Coordinates of C-alpha atoms in Angstrom, one line a residue:
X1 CA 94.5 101.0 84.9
X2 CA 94.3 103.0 88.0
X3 CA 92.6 106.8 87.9
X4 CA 92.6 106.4 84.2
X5 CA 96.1 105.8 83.6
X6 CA 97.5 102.8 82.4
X7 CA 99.6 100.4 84.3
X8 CA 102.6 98.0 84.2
X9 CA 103.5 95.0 86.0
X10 CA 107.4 94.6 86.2
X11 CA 109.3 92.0 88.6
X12 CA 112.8 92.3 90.0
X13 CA 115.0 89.6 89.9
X14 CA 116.1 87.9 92.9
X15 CA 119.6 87.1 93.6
X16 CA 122.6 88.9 95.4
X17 CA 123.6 90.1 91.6
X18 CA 120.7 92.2 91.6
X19 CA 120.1 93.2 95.2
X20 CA 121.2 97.0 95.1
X21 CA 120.3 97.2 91.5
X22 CA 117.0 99.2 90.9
X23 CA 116.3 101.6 87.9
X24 CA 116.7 100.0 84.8
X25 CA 117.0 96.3 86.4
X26 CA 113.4 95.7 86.6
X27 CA 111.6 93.3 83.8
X28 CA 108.8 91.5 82.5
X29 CA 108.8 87.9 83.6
X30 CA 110.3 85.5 81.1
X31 CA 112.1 82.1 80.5
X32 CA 113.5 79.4 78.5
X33 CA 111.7 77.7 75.8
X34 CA 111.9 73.9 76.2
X35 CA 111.1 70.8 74.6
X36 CA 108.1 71.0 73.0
X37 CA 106.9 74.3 74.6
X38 CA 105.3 77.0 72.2
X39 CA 106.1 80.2 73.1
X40 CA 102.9 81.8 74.4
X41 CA 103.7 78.2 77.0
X42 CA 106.8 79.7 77.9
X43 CA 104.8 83.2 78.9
X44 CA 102.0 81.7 80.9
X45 CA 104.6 78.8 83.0
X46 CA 107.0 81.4 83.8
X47 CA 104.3 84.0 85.0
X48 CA 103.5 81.3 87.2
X49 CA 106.3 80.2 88.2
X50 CA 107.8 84.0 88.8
X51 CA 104.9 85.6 90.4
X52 CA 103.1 82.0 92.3
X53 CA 99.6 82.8 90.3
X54 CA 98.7 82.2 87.0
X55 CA 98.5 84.8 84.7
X56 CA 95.2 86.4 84.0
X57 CA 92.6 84.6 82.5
X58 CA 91.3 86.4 78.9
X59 CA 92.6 87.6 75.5
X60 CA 96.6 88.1 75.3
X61 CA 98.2 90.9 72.6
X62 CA 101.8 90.1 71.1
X63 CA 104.2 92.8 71.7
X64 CA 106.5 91.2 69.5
X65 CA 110.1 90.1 70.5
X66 CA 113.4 92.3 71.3
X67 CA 116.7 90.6 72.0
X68 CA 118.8 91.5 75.2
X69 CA 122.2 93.0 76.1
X70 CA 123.0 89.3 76.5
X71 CA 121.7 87.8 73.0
X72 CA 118.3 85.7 74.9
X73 CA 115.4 86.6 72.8
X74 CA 111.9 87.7 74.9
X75 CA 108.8 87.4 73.3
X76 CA 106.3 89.1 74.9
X77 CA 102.0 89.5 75.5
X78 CA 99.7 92.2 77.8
X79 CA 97.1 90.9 79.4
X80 CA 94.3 92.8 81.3
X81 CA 94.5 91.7 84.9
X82 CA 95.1 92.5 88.7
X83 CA 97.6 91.2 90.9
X84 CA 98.2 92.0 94.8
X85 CA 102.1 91.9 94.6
X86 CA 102.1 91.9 98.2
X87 CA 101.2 88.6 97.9
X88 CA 103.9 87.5 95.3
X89 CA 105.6 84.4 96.1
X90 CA 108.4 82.7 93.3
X91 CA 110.1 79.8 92.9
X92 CA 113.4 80.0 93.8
X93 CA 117.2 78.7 92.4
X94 CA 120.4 77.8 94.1
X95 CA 123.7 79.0 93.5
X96 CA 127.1 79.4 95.3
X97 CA 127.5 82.4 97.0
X98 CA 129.8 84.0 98.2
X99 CA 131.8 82.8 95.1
X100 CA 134.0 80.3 96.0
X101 CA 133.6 79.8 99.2
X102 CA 132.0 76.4 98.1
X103 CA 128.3 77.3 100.2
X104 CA 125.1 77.3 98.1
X105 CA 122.5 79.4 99.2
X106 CA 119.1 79.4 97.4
X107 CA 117.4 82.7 96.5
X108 CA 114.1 83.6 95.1
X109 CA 113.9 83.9 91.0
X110 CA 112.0 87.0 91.7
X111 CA 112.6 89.3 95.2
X112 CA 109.8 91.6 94.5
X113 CA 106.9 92.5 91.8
X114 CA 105.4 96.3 91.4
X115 CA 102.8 98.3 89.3
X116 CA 104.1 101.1 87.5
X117 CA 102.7 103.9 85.5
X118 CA 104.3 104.0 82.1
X119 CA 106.9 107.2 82.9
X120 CA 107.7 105.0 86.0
X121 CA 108.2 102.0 83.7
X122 CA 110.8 103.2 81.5
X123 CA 112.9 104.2 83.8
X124 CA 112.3 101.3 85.9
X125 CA 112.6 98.4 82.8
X126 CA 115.5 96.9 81.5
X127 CA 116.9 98.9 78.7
X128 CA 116.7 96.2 76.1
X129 CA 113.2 95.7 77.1
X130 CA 111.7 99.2 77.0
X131 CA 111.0 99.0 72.8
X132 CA 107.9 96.6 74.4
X133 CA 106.8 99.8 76.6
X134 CA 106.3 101.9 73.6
X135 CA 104.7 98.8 71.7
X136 CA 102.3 98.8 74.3
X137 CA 102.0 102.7 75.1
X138 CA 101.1 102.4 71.1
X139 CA 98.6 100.0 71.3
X140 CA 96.3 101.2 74.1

């Protein structure tokens, strides 16, 4: 919360696909369930591994699952907490770029992380994830 109002944590992926993208590219950090991982697992490595600090410390609040544009499932938790997103630093993936030209070039998972109010945060989230916006906007 900052003067009262509540505030979201959103990070925008890193990559050349997303470079000039911007409203409505922006979303909460997430991953791929493996081997033996519960969920709630999944949450707290990828917040990690995303955003290079774990996540808060404290109680965690289900805002349920919605399924994205592409199928992938997200389930996802609030947390109260602070971050300095100046200080954001993620683990990054390689891929061949330009395509084709047989070069790999390694880029961060995540290029940037902000705070947003909630009006900001709609606009700003990923279409399929704004239904956990209004989960949250409903719980506070």
């Amino acid at each position: 919360m900052r003067d009262g109002k509540l505030e979201v944590l959103l990070i925008h992926p890193g990559g050349p696909f997303w470079a000039k993208r911007n409203e409505g590219a922006w979303s909460i950090p997430k991953g791929e369930i493996e081997p033996g991982e519960t969920v709630l697992d999944v949450a707290r490595r990828e917040f990690e591994e995303e955003l290079g600090t774990p996540p808060p410390d404290g109680e965690l609040t289900s805002l349920g699952t919605v399924r994205q544009a592409g199928g992938k499932v997200v389930h996802a938790w609030t947390a109260r907490g602070d971050l300095d997103v100046a200080r954001v630093k993620s683990v990054t993936f390689s891929m061949e770029w330009p395509p084709r030209s047989g070069r790999m070039q390694e880029f961060p998972e995540v290029d940037r992380a902000a705070w947003f109010d909630l009006d900001e945060a709609r606009r700003m989230i990923l279409p399929s994830q704004l239904p956990l916006l209004e989960r949250l906007a409903a719980h506070e």
